[in-house]
Coordinates of C-alpha atoms in Angstrom, one line a residue:
Chain A
X28 CA 42.5 26.7 -4.4
X29 CA 39.2 28.2 -3.4
X30 CA 37.8 24.8 -4.2
X31 CA 40.3 23.0 -2.0
X32 CA 39.3 25.2 0.9
X33 CA 35.8 24.3 0.4
X34 CA 36.4 20.7 0.4
X35 CA 38.8 20.6 3.3
X36 CA 35.9 22.0 5.3
X37 CA 33.8 19.0 4.5
X38 CA 35.3 15.7 5.6
X39 CA 32.3 13.8 4.2
X40 CA 33.0 15.0 0.7
X41 CA 36.6 14.2 0.9
X42 CA 35.9 10.7 2.2
X43 CA 33.5 10.2 -0.7
X44 CA 35.9 11.3 -3.3
X45 CA 38.8 9.4 -1.8
X46 CA 36.6 6.3 -1.7
X47 CA 35.8 6.6 -5.3
X48 CA 39.4 7.2 -6.3
X49 CA 40.6 4.1 -4.3
X50 CA 37.9 2.1 -6.0
X51 CA 39.2 3.4 -9.3
X52 CA 35.8 4.2 -10.6
X53 CA 35.7 8.0 -10.4
X54 CA 33.5 9.0 -13.4
X55 CA 34.7 11.9 -15.4
X56 CA 31.2 12.5 -16.5
X57 CA 29.2 13.2 -13.4
X58 CA 31.7 13.0 -10.5
X59 CA 34.6 15.4 -10.5
X60 CA 38.0 13.8 -10.3
X61 CA 39.2 15.9 -7.4
X62 CA 42.4 14.0 -7.1
X63 CA 44.3 17.2 -7.0
X64 CA 42.3 18.6 -4.3
X65 CA 43.2 15.8 -2.0
X66 CA 46.8 16.0 -2.8
X67 CA 47.2 13.3 -5.4
X68 CA 48.8 15.5 -8.0
X69 CA 47.1 18.5 -9.5
X70 CA 49.7 19.3 -12.0
X71 CA 49.3 16.0 -13.8
X72 CA 46.2 17.3 -15.6
X73 CA 46.9 17.8 -19.2
X74 CA 45.9 21.4 -20.1
X75 CA 42.7 21.2 -22.2
X76 CA 41.6 17.9 -20.8
X77 CA 38.5 17.2 -18.9
X78 CA 40.6 16.6 -15.7
X79 CA 42.1 20.0 -16.3
X80 CA 38.6 21.5 -16.5
X81 CA 37.3 19.7 -13.4
X82 CA 40.4 20.2 -11.3
X83 CA 41.8 23.6 -12.2
X84 CA 38.6 25.4 -13.4
X85 CA 35.8 23.8 -11.3
X86 CA 33.0 22.0 -13.0
X87 CA 30.1 22.9 -10.7
X88 CA 28.5 25.8 -9.0
X89 CA 26.1 25.9 -6.0
X90 CA 22.8 27.6 -5.3
X91 CA 20.9 28.9 -2.3
X92 CA 17.8 27.0 -1.2
X93 CA 15.0 27.2 -3.7
X94 CA 17.0 29.7 -5.8
X95 CA 18.4 29.8 -9.3
X96 CA 20.3 33.1 -8.8
X97 CA 24.1 32.8 -9.7
X98 CA 25.9 33.6 -6.6
X99 CA 29.1 35.7 -6.5
X100 CA 31.3 32.6 -5.9
X101 CA 29.5 30.9 -8.7
X102 CA 30.1 33.8 -11.0
X103 CA 33.8 33.4 -10.5
X104 CA 33.6 29.7 -11.3
X105 CA 31.5 30.4 -14.4
X106 CA 33.9 33.1 -15.6
X107 CA 36.7 30.6 -15.4
X108 CA 34.7 28.0 -17.2
X109 CA 33.9 30.6 -20.0
X110 CA 37.6 31.4 -20.4
X111 CA 38.5 27.7 -20.6
X112 CA 35.7 26.9 -23.0
X113 CA 36.7 29.8 -25.2
X114 CA 40.2 28.6 -25.2
X115 CA 39.2 25.0 -25.9
X116 CA 36.5 25.8 -28.4
X117 CA 35.8 22.4 -29.7
X118 CA 34.1 21.1 -26.6
X119 CA 30.3 20.9 -26.4
X120 CA 28.9 20.9 -23.0
X121 CA 25.8 19.7 -21.1
X122 CA 24.8 21.6 -18.0
X123 CA 23.1 19.4 -15.4
X124 CA 20.8 21.2 -13.0
X125 CA 20.2 19.6 -9.7
X126 CA 18.2 20.2 -6.6
X127 CA 18.6 19.0 -3.0
X128 CA 16.1 16.6 -1.6
X129 CA 14.3 19.3 0.5
X130 CA 11.6 19.8 -2.2
X131 CA 9.0 17.7 -3.9
X132 CA 10.0 15.7 -7.0
X133 CA 8.2 17.5 -9.8
X134 CA 8.9 21.0 -8.5
X135 CA 12.6 20.0 -8.1
X136 CA 12.7 18.9 -11.8
X137 CA 11.6 22.3 -12.8
X138 CA 14.0 24.0 -10.3
X139 CA 16.9 22.0 -11.7
X140 CA 16.0 23.0 -15.2
X141 CA 15.8 26.7 -14.1
X142 CA 19.3 26.4 -12.5
X143 CA 20.7 24.8 -15.6
X144 CA 19.1 27.6 -17.8
X145 CA 20.5 30.3 -15.5
X146 CA 23.9 28.7 -15.6
X147 CA 23.8 28.5 -19.4
X148 CA 22.7 32.1 -19.7
X149 CA 25.6 33.2 -17.6
X150 CA 28.1 31.3 -19.7
X151 CA 26.5 32.7 -22.9
X152 CA 26.9 36.2 -21.4
X153 CA 30.6 35.4 -20.9
X154 CA 31.0 34.6 -24.6
X155 CA 30.3 30.9 -24.9
X156 CA 28.1 30.1 -27.9
X157 CA 24.7 29.0 -27.0
X158 CA 24.8 26.4 -29.7
X159 CA 27.6 24.5 -27.8
X160 CA 25.4 24.2 -24.7
X161 CA 22.7 21.6 -23.8
X162 CA 20.8 21.6 -20.5
X163 CA 19.2 18.8 -18.5
X164 CA 17.6 18.6 -15.2
X165 CA 17.8 15.8 -12.7
X166 CA 15.8 17.4 -10.0
X167 CA 16.7 15.7 -6.7
X168 CA 17.4 12.3 -8.5
X169 CA 21.2 12.5 -8.5
X170 CA 22.6 13.7 -5.2
X171 CA 26.4 13.6 -4.8
X172 CA 26.3 14.0 -1.0
X173 CA 24.0 11.6 0.8
X174 CA 23.8 12.7 4.5
X175 CA 20.5 14.0 5.8
X176 CA 21.5 17.5 6.8
X177 CA 22.3 20.9 5.4
X178 CA 26.1 20.1 4.8
X179 CA 25.0 17.7 2.1
X180 CA 21.9 19.6 0.8
X181 CA 24.1 22.6 0.0
X182 CA 26.4 20.5 -2.1
X183 CA 23.4 18.9 -4.0
X184 CA 21.9 22.3 -5.0
X185 CA 24.2 22.5 -8.0
X186 CA 24.8 22.9 -11.7
X187 CA 27.5 20.8 -13.2
X188 CA 29.2 21.6 -16.5
X189 CA 29.9 18.3 -18.2
X190 CA 32.2 18.2 -21.2
X191 CA 30.8 16.1 -24.0
X192 CA 34.1 15.8 -25.8
X193 CA 35.1 17.6 -29.0
X194 CA 32.3 18.5 -31.2
X195 CA 32.6 17.9 -34.9
Chain B
X13 CA -5.2 -5.9 -22.6
X14 CA -7.5 -8.6 -23.8
X15 CA -5.6 -11.2 -21.8
X16 CA -5.9 -9.1 -18.7
X17 CA -9.7 -8.8 -19.1
X18 CA -10.0 -12.5 -19.6
X19 CA -7.8 -13.4 -16.7
X20 CA -9.6 -11.0 -14.5
X21 CA -13.0 -12.3 -15.4
X22 CA -15.0 -12.9 -12.3
X23 CA -18.6 -13.9 -12.6
X24 CA -21.0 -12.6 -10.0
X25 CA -24.0 -14.8 -9.6
X26 CA -27.0 -13.9 -7.6
X27 CA -28.0 -16.5 -5.0
X28 CA -31.3 -18.4 -5.4
X29 CA -33.1 -19.7 -2.4
X30 CA -35.0 -18.7 0.6
X31 CA -32.1 -17.0 2.5
X32 CA -30.8 -15.2 -0.4
X33 CA -32.7 -12.0 -0.4
X34 CA -30.2 -9.2 -0.1
X35 CA -31.5 -6.9 2.7
X36 CA -29.9 -3.6 3.0
X37 CA -29.7 -2.4 6.6
X38 CA -32.0 0.5 7.4
X39 CA -28.9 2.6 7.9
X40 CA -25.2 2.1 7.7
X41 CA -23.8 0.3 10.7
X42 CA -20.6 2.3 10.4
X43 CA -20.9 6.1 10.3
X44 CA -17.9 7.8 8.8
X45 CA -17.1 11.2 10.0
X46 CA -13.7 12.4 8.8
X47 CA -13.6 15.2 11.3
X48 CA -14.0 13.0 14.3
X49 CA -13.0 9.6 13.0
X50 CA -15.0 6.6 13.9
X51 CA -15.1 6.6 17.7
X52 CA -15.0 2.8 17.8
X53 CA -14.4 0.5 14.9
X54 CA -17.3 -1.9 14.3
X55 CA -16.6 -5.3 15.8
X56 CA -17.1 -7.9 13.1
X57 CA -16.7 -11.7 13.2
X58 CA -15.2 -13.1 10.1
X59 CA -15.4 -16.9 10.2
X60 CA -13.1 -19.0 8.2
X61 CA -14.7 -19.8 4.8
X62 CA -15.4 -23.5 4.5
X63 CA -13.4 -25.3 1.9
X64 CA -11.8 -28.7 1.3
X65 CA -8.3 -27.2 1.5
X66 CA -6.6 -24.0 2.8
X67 CA -8.2 -21.8 0.2
X68 CA -11.1 -20.9 2.6
X69 CA -8.7 -19.7 5.3
X70 CA -6.5 -17.8 2.7
X71 CA -9.6 -15.9 1.5
X72 CA -10.7 -15.2 5.0
X73 CA -7.3 -13.9 6.0
X74 CA -7.2 -11.4 3.1
X75 CA -10.7 -10.1 3.9
X76 CA -9.8 -9.8 7.6
X77 CA -6.6 -7.9 6.9
X78 CA -8.4 -5.6 4.5
X79 CA -11.2 -4.7 7.0
X80 CA -8.8 -4.3 9.8
X81 CA -6.4 -2.0 7.9
X82 CA -9.3 0.3 7.0
X83 CA -9.6 1.3 10.6
X84 CA -13.4 1.1 10.4
X85 CA -13.7 -2.5 11.6
X86 CA -12.3 -4.5 14.4
X87 CA -12.3 -8.2 13.6
X88 CA -13.3 -10.3 16.6
X89 CA -10.7 -12.7 17.9
X90 CA -11.5 -16.1 16.5
X91 CA -10.7 -17.8 19.8
X92 CA -13.7 -16.1 21.2
X93 CA -16.2 -17.5 18.7
X94 CA -18.8 -19.8 20.3
X95 CA -20.7 -21.1 17.3
X96 CA -18.7 -23.1 14.7
X97 CA -20.2 -22.4 11.4
X98 CA -20.6 -25.8 9.5
X99 CA -23.3 -24.8 7.0
X100 CA -23.1 -21.2 5.7
X101 CA -26.5 -21.7 3.9
X102 CA -28.4 -21.6 7.2
X103 CA -28.8 -18.7 9.5
X104 CA -26.2 -18.6 12.3
X105 CA -27.2 -18.6 16.0
X106 CA -27.3 -14.8 16.4
X107 CA -27.2 -15.0 20.2
X108 CA -23.8 -16.7 20.1
X109 CA -22.4 -13.8 18.0
X110 CA -24.1 -11.1 20.0
X111 CA -22.5 -12.6 23.2
X112 CA -19.0 -12.0 21.7
X113 CA -20.2 -8.5 20.7
X114 CA -19.9 -9.1 17.0
X115 CA -22.3 -6.6 15.4
X116 CA -21.7 -8.1 11.9
X117 CA -20.9 -11.6 11.0
X118 CA -19.3 -12.9 7.7
X119 CA -19.7 -16.5 6.7
X120 CA -18.7 -18.2 3.4
X121 CA -17.4 -21.1 1.5
X122 CA -14.9 -21.7 -1.3
X123 CA -15.4 -24.7 -3.5
X124 CA -14.2 -25.9 -6.9
X125 CA -16.4 -26.4 -9.9
X126 CA -16.0 -29.4 -12.2
X127 CA -14.2 -27.2 -14.7
X128 CA -11.6 -26.2 -12.1
X129 CA -12.9 -22.8 -11.4
X130 CA -13.2 -21.5 -7.9
X131 CA -16.7 -20.7 -6.5
X132 CA -16.6 -18.3 -3.6
X133 CA -19.7 -17.4 -1.6
X134 CA -20.2 -15.2 1.3
X135 CA -23.0 -13.9 3.5
X136 CA -23.0 -10.8 5.6
X137 CA -25.3 -10.9 8.7
X138 CA -26.5 -8.2 11.0
X139 CA -26.3 -10.1 14.3
X140 CA -28.4 -7.6 16.4
X141 CA -31.1 -7.3 13.8
X142 CA -30.9 -11.1 13.2
X143 CA -30.9 -11.0 9.5
X144 CA -28.8 -11.3 6.4
X145 CA -27.6 -8.0 5.0
X146 CA -26.2 -9.3 1.7
X147 CA -24.9 -12.4 0.1
X148 CA -23.2 -13.1 -3.2
X149 CA -21.3 -15.8 -5.0
X150 CA -18.4 -15.5 -7.5
X151 CA -16.9 -17.8 -10.0
X152 CA -13.3 -17.3 -11.2
X153 CA -10.0 -19.0 -11.9
X154 CA -7.9 -20.2 -9.0
X155 CA -5.2 -17.6 -9.7
X156 CA -7.7 -14.9 -9.1
X157 CA -8.4 -15.9 -5.5
X158 CA -7.0 -12.7 -4.0
X159 CA -9.2 -10.6 -6.2
X160 CA -12.3 -12.5 -5.1
X161 CA -11.2 -11.8 -1.5
X162 CA -10.8 -8.1 -2.3
X163 CA -14.2 -7.9 -4.1
X164 CA -15.9 -9.5 -1.1
X165 CA -14.1 -7.1 1.2
X166 CA -15.4 -4.2 -0.9
X167 CA -18.9 -5.5 -0.8
X168 CA -18.8 -5.8 3.1
X169 CA -17.3 -2.4 3.3
X170 CA -20.0 -0.9 1.1
X171 CA -22.8 -2.7 2.8
X172 CA -21.8 -1.6 6.3
X173 CA -20.5 2.0 5.6
X174 CA -22.8 2.9 2.6
X175 CA -19.7 4.0 0.7
X176 CA -17.7 2.3 -2.0
X177 CA -14.7 0.3 -1.0
X178 CA -11.1 0.4 -2.3
X179 CA -9.6 -3.1 -1.8
X180 CA -9.9 -4.4 -5.3
X181 CA -7.3 -1.9 -6.5
X182 CA -3.6 -1.9 -7.5
X183 CA -0.8 0.5 -6.8
X184 CA 1.9 1.5 -9.3
X185 CA 5.0 2.9 -7.8
X186 CA 8.8 3.4 -8.2
X187 CA 10.9 0.6 -6.6
X188 CA 14.2 1.9 -5.4
X189 CA 17.3 0.0 -4.9
X190 CA 21.0 0.6 -4.5
X191 CA 22.8 3.5 -2.8
X192 CA 21.3 6.9 -2.6
X193 CA 23.9 8.5 -5.0
X194 CA 23.4 5.6 -7.5
X195 CA 19.8 4.7 -7.0
X196 CA 18.2 2.2 -9.5
X197 CA 14.6 3.0 -10.0
X198 CA 12.0 0.7 -11.6
X199 CA 8.3 0.9 -12.2
X200 CA 6.4 -1.7 -10.2
X201 CA 2.8 -2.7 -9.8
X202 CA 1.1 -4.6 -6.9
X203 CA -2.2 -5.1 -5.3
X204 CA -3.1 -2.4 -2.7
X205 CA -2.1 -4.7 0.1
X206 CA 1.3 -5.4 -1.4
X207 CA 0.6 -8.8 -2.9
X208 CA 1.3 -9.8 -6.6
X209 CA 4.1 -7.4 -7.1
X210 CA 5.5 -7.2 -10.7
X211 CA 8.1 -5.0 -12.2
X212 CA 7.2 -3.1 -15.3
X213 CA 10.6 -1.7 -16.3
X214 CA 14.1 -3.2 -15.9
X215 CA 16.0 -0.4 -14.1
X216 CA 18.2 0.8 -16.9
X217 CA 16.5 4.1 -17.2
X218 CA 15.6 6.6 -14.5
X219 CA 11.8 6.4 -14.2
X220 CA 9.5 8.7 -12.1
X221 CA 5.9 9.5 -11.2
X222 CA 3.8 6.7 -12.7
X223 CA 0.0 7.4 -12.8
X224 CA -2.9 5.2 -13.8
X225 CA -5.3 5.8 -16.7
X226 CA -9.0 5.7 -15.7
X227 CA -9.3 2.3 -17.5
X228 CA -6.4 0.9 -15.3
X229 CA -4.7 -0.6 -18.3
X230 CA -2.3 2.1 -19.0
X231 CA 0.2 4.2 -17.1
X232 CA 1.7 7.5 -17.9
X233 CA 5.1 8.2 -16.4
X234 CA 8.4 10.1 -16.9
X235 CA 11.5 8.3 -18.2
X236 CA 15.1 9.4 -18.9
X237 CA 15.3 6.9 -21.7
X238 CA 17.9 7.8 -24.3
X239 CA 19.1 10.7 -21.9
X240 CA 16.0 12.6 -22.7
X241 CA 13.5 13.2 -19.8
X242 CA 10.1 12.8 -21.3
X243 CA 6.6 11.6 -20.6
X244 CA 5.5 8.1 -21.9
X245 CA 2.5 5.8 -21.9
X246 CA 2.9 2.2 -20.9
X247 CA 0.5 -0.6 -21.5
X248 CA 0.6 -2.6 -18.3
X249 CA -0.1 -6.1 -19.8
X250 CA 1.8 -5.9 -23.1
X251 CA 4.7 -3.7 -21.9
X252 CA 4.3 -1.5 -25.0
X253 CA 5.8 1.9 -24.5
X254 CA 5.0 5.1 -26.4
X255 CA 6.3 8.6 -26.2
X256 CA 3.6 11.3 -25.5
X257 CA 4.1 14.1 -28.0
X258 CA 7.1 15.7 -29.5
X259 CA 8.1 18.6 -27.4
X260 CA 11.3 20.7 -27.6
X261 CA 12.3 20.1 -24.0
X262 CA 11.8 18.1 -20.9
X263 CA 8.3 16.9 -20.3
X264 CA 7.3 15.7 -16.8
X265 CA 4.6 15.6 -14.1
X266 CA 2.0 13.7 -16.3
X267 CA -1.6 12.7 -15.4
X268 CA -4.5 11.5 -17.3
X269 CA -7.8 13.4 -17.7
X270 CA -10.7 11.7 -16.0
X271 CA -12.0 10.5 -19.3
X272 CA -8.6 9.1 -20.3
X273 CA -8.5 11.0 -23.5
X274 CA -5.8 13.5 -22.5
X275 CA -2.5 13.6 -20.7
X276 CA -1.7 16.8 -18.9
X277 CA 1.9 17.5 -18.2
X278 CA 4.6 20.1 -17.7
X279 CA 7.0 21.3 -20.4
X280 CA 10.3 22.7 -19.3
X281 CA 10.9 25.6 -21.6
X282 CA 14.4 26.8 -22.8
X283 CA 14.2 30.0 -20.7
X284 CA 13.9 27.9 -17.5
X285 CA 10.2 28.4 -17.0
X286 CA 7.9 25.4 -16.8
X287 CA 4.4 25.5 -18.2
X288 CA 1.4 23.1 -18.3
X289 CA 0.2 21.5 -21.5
X290 CA -2.6 19.1 -22.3
X291 CA -2.3 16.6 -25.1
X292 CA -5.3 14.9 -26.7
X293 CA -4.3 11.3 -27.2
X294 CA -6.5 10.7 -30.2
X295 CA -5.9 13.9 -32.3
X296 CA -2.4 14.3 -30.9
X297 CA -3.0 18.0 -30.6
X298 CA -1.6 20.0 -27.7
X299 CA -2.8 22.9 -25.8
X300 CA -0.7 25.3 -23.7
X301 CA -2.7 26.1 -20.5
X302 CA -0.3 28.3 -18.6
X303 CA 2.2 31.0 -19.8
X304 CA 3.5 32.5 -16.6
X305 CA 7.2 33.3 -16.2
X306 CA 7.3 30.8 -13.4
X307 CA 7.3 27.1 -12.6
X308 CA 3.9 25.7 -13.3
X309 CA 3.7 22.0 -12.6
X310 CA 2.0 19.0 -11.0
X311 CA -1.4 19.5 -12.8
X312 CA -4.3 17.3 -11.7
X313 CA -7.9 17.4 -13.1
X314 CA -11.0 17.6 -11.0
X315 CA -13.1 14.4 -11.4
X316 CA -15.5 16.2 -13.7
X317 CA -12.6 17.3 -15.9
X318 CA -13.6 20.9 -15.8
X319 CA -10.9 22.3 -13.6
X320 CA -7.2 21.7 -13.0
X321 CA -5.3 22.1 -9.7
X322 CA -1.5 22.7 -10.0
X323 CA 1.6 24.1 -8.3
X324 CA 3.1 27.4 -9.3
X325 CA 5.8 29.7 -7.9
X326 CA 4.4 32.7 -9.8
X327 CA 3.9 34.5 -6.5
X328 CA 7.5 33.8 -5.4
X329 CA 7.3 30.4 -3.8
X330 CA 5.5 27.2 -4.6
X331 CA 1.7 27.5 -3.9
X332 CA -1.4 25.7 -5.1
X333 CA -3.7 27.2 -7.8
X334 CA -6.9 26.1 -9.5
X335 CA -7.8 27.1 -13.0
X336 CA -10.3 26.1 -15.7
X337 CA -9.5 23.1 -17.8
X338 CA -8.7 25.5 -20.7
X339 CA -6.3 27.5 -18.5
X340 CA -8.8 30.2 -17.7
X341 CA -9.0 32.2 -14.5
X342 CA -6.2 30.8 -12.3
X343 CA -6.8 31.4 -8.6
X344 CA -4.4 30.8 -5.8
X345 CA -5.9 28.6 -3.1
X346 CA -3.0 27.9 -0.6
X347 CA -2.2 30.7 1.8
X348 CA -0.8 29.0 4.9
X349 CA 2.9 29.3 6.1
X350 CA 5.4 27.5 4.0
X351 CA 5.2 26.1 0.5
X352 CA 2.6 23.8 -1.1
X353 CA 3.1 21.3 -3.9
X354 CA 1.9 18.0 -5.5
X355 CA -1.8 18.8 -5.4
X356 CA -4.1 15.9 -6.3
X357 CA -7.9 16.2 -6.7
X358 CA -9.9 13.7 -4.8
X359 CA -12.0 11.4 -6.9
X360 CA -15.0 12.6 -4.8
X361 CA -14.2 16.1 -5.8
X362 CA -14.5 17.5 -2.3
X363 CA -10.8 17.8 -1.4
X364 CA -7.4 18.4 -2.7
X365 CA -4.5 16.6 -1.1
X366 CA -1.0 18.2 -1.1
X367 CA 2.5 18.2 0.2
X368 CA 3.3 21.2 2.5
X369 CA 6.8 22.3 3.4
X370 CA 6.9 24.4 6.6
X371 CA 9.4 24.8 9.4
X372 CA 11.8 22.2 7.9
X373 CA 9.2 19.5 7.8
X374 CA 7.1 17.9 5.1
X375 CA 3.4 17.3 5.7
X376 CA 0.6 15.5 3.8
X377 CA -2.6 17.5 4.1
X378 CA -6.0 18.2 2.4
X379 CA -8.0 21.3 1.8
X380 CA -11.2 22.1 -0.1
X381 CA -10.8 23.2 -3.7
X382 CA -11.5 26.8 -2.6
X383 CA -8.6 26.6 -0.2
X384 CA -10.7 26.5 2.9
X385 CA -10.6 23.8 5.6
X386 CA -6.9 23.0 5.5
X387 CA -6.0 19.9 7.6
X388 CA -2.6 18.4 8.1
X389 CA -2.8 14.5 8.3
X390 CA 0.9 13.7 9.0
X391 CA 4.1 15.7 9.4
X392 CA 7.8 14.7 9.5
X393 CA 11.3 14.8 8.0
X394 CA 9.9 13.9 4.5
X395 CA 6.3 13.0 3.5
X396 CA 5.6 13.5 -0.1
X397 CA 3.3 12.7 -3.1
X398 CA -0.2 11.8 -1.9
X399 CA -2.4 9.6 -4.1
X400 CA -6.1 9.0 -3.5
X401 CA -7.8 5.7 -2.9
X402 CA -10.8 5.6 -5.4
X403 CA -13.3 6.1 -2.6
X404 CA -11.6 9.4 -1.6
X405 CA -11.3 8.2 2.1
X406 CA -7.6 7.1 2.1
X407 CA -4.3 8.5 0.8
X408 CA -1.1 6.7 0.1
X409 CA 2.2 8.7 0.1
X410 CA 6.0 8.1 0.6
X411 CA 8.0 8.9 3.6
X412 CA 11.7 9.0 4.4
X413 CA 13.2 9.2 7.9
X414 CA 16.5 10.8 8.6
X415 CA 19.2 8.1 8.3
X416 CA 16.5 5.6 7.0
X417 CA 18.4 5.2 3.8
X418 CA 15.3 5.6 1.5
X419 CA 11.6 6.1 1.2
X420 CA 8.8 3.7 2.0
X421 CA 5.0 3.8 1.3
X422 CA 2.3 4.5 3.8
X423 CA -1.4 4.9 3.8
X424 CA -3.5 7.2 6.0
X425 CA -7.2 7.9 6.3
X426 CA -8.7 11.3 6.2
X427 CA -8.9 11.5 10.0
X428 CA -5.1 11.2 10.1
X429 CA -5.4 8.6 12.9
X430 CA -5.2 5.4 10.9
X431 CA -1.8 5.3 9.3
X432 CA -0.4 2.0 8.0
X433 CA 2.9 1.0 6.3
X434 CA 2.3 -0.4 2.8
X435 CA 4.6 -3.4 2.3
X436 CA 7.2 -3.2 -0.5
X437 CA 10.3 -5.4 -0.9
X438 CA 12.6 -2.4 -1.4
X439 CA 12.6 1.3 -0.9
X440 CA 9.5 2.8 -2.7
X441 CA 8.3 6.2 -3.8
X442 CA 5.8 7.9 -6.1
X443 CA 2.7 5.6 -5.4
X444 CA -0.3 6.0 -7.6
X445 CA -3.6 4.2 -6.6
X446 CA -5.7 2.7 -9.3
X447 CA -9.4 3.1 -9.7
X448 CA -11.6 0.2 -8.5
X449 CA -10.9 -2.7 -10.9
X450 CA -14.5 -4.0 -11.0

């Protein structure tokens, strides 16, 4: 519900997600299926599914400018992630670190890596085995919000926990 | 590689005959002062090269565009010409050219040899001294006609400024297409004026930051091929790709050493720090050059190869540092407001170009390698990633405007006054300027 509140404050994000849903091409891998958040049926998510993780747990956290510190709101999200990952212990995950476009390319690749590492470390501190976690940085190459102001940049400074499916 | 050398073969032949003594002017007609800029560009008349078809005019147009874009020359309007040059082997009527205030005059001819090759000749005249400054002729295949025009442009530039030109060069860059949140990126290469564009990758993998080797035949760049962000080498002519090293994490920000024997790059470490490594391409040995608990990235060698300039946030935010090529004695050199990144050492050795973020803007600037003499050349919403022309007088970079949808390439001279868009078919970023092809 906290996530819903965040999104309703940002019409641009809702429009983006709605557009993707209508087009039927929402990608479970990199774009959250936020169908529930825009009133399309939260409870339909099967417990333990990737949709459950994205919708009911929250697959991403956000960072302050040029920072990789895990904010208080992000700590709550990551604690939920850790509980969920502990419960559904067969998933392996990749943490994608991202930066906004207000930095230079190479520095932002390093910044994204640092955010991914900080996110991983927090999940490990919450009991998720490090061996289940891979990290990757996309720097500023994969924005989800594409306007040219701070409302988008703050959504692009993120770490996204991507479920890789059940590990063997 | 062999085919490229063969295709690029251009034979320079010295003139024989009474007019053909190359006479250097007593001093350069154009004085370059980067602090003041050239007060007035030198008026130069460039007559259409004589030829039996349109090739003469095509060559002339390329030369004219090159010299005009340099900002150092002002081509005289052809409509003002008095003398119609019909024989470039005889001296022009200098009075006719002085009247239209052309201080230098270019005449020339393009003909075809019996074997089909092009023969291009030019003469550069000092109209006020009333003598030839230089003259050369070139033989090449017809497909190389633009290169001949660039080589002649470089010769004129050098004869009149006393400095090396930069026209016979290419630019490798990242071509960007598609929406911002699903951008397709391809490596592309073109002449410095935007002609002869060719794609080097197909767009399936995210590719970033291509940079030329000193021999111009190879590129080092970063690719997400196979979902692993790593540094590669690419042979331009054959398309052969090769992974650089076997590192346990992301490698990025590659550049060649000036002798082409090493690639220097950044390794993202598991703990979130990023450090600089050099890899010897022959022995395949690697050397770790920084070990700070920080982001150390964007390394660039000095032209002598004895020092490295790089970005680090070891003092809290991104700043520029210089260290020995072995990693010794790192010294911070940027101390202005804001953050500094993407340092690139000038091929002349005298300056470091950088991107500066301050007050919400991105600027391209230069400073001396000791950090003194900082000058900002352009400022705006996003200006990033400078690369030097081989003569160290011009920079190319990419710029994005708010609402513009994507980045485009621009060049700027060291005065900051002569800024020019560089034509590309799509959005473009991460330009890297080649050495002179010669």
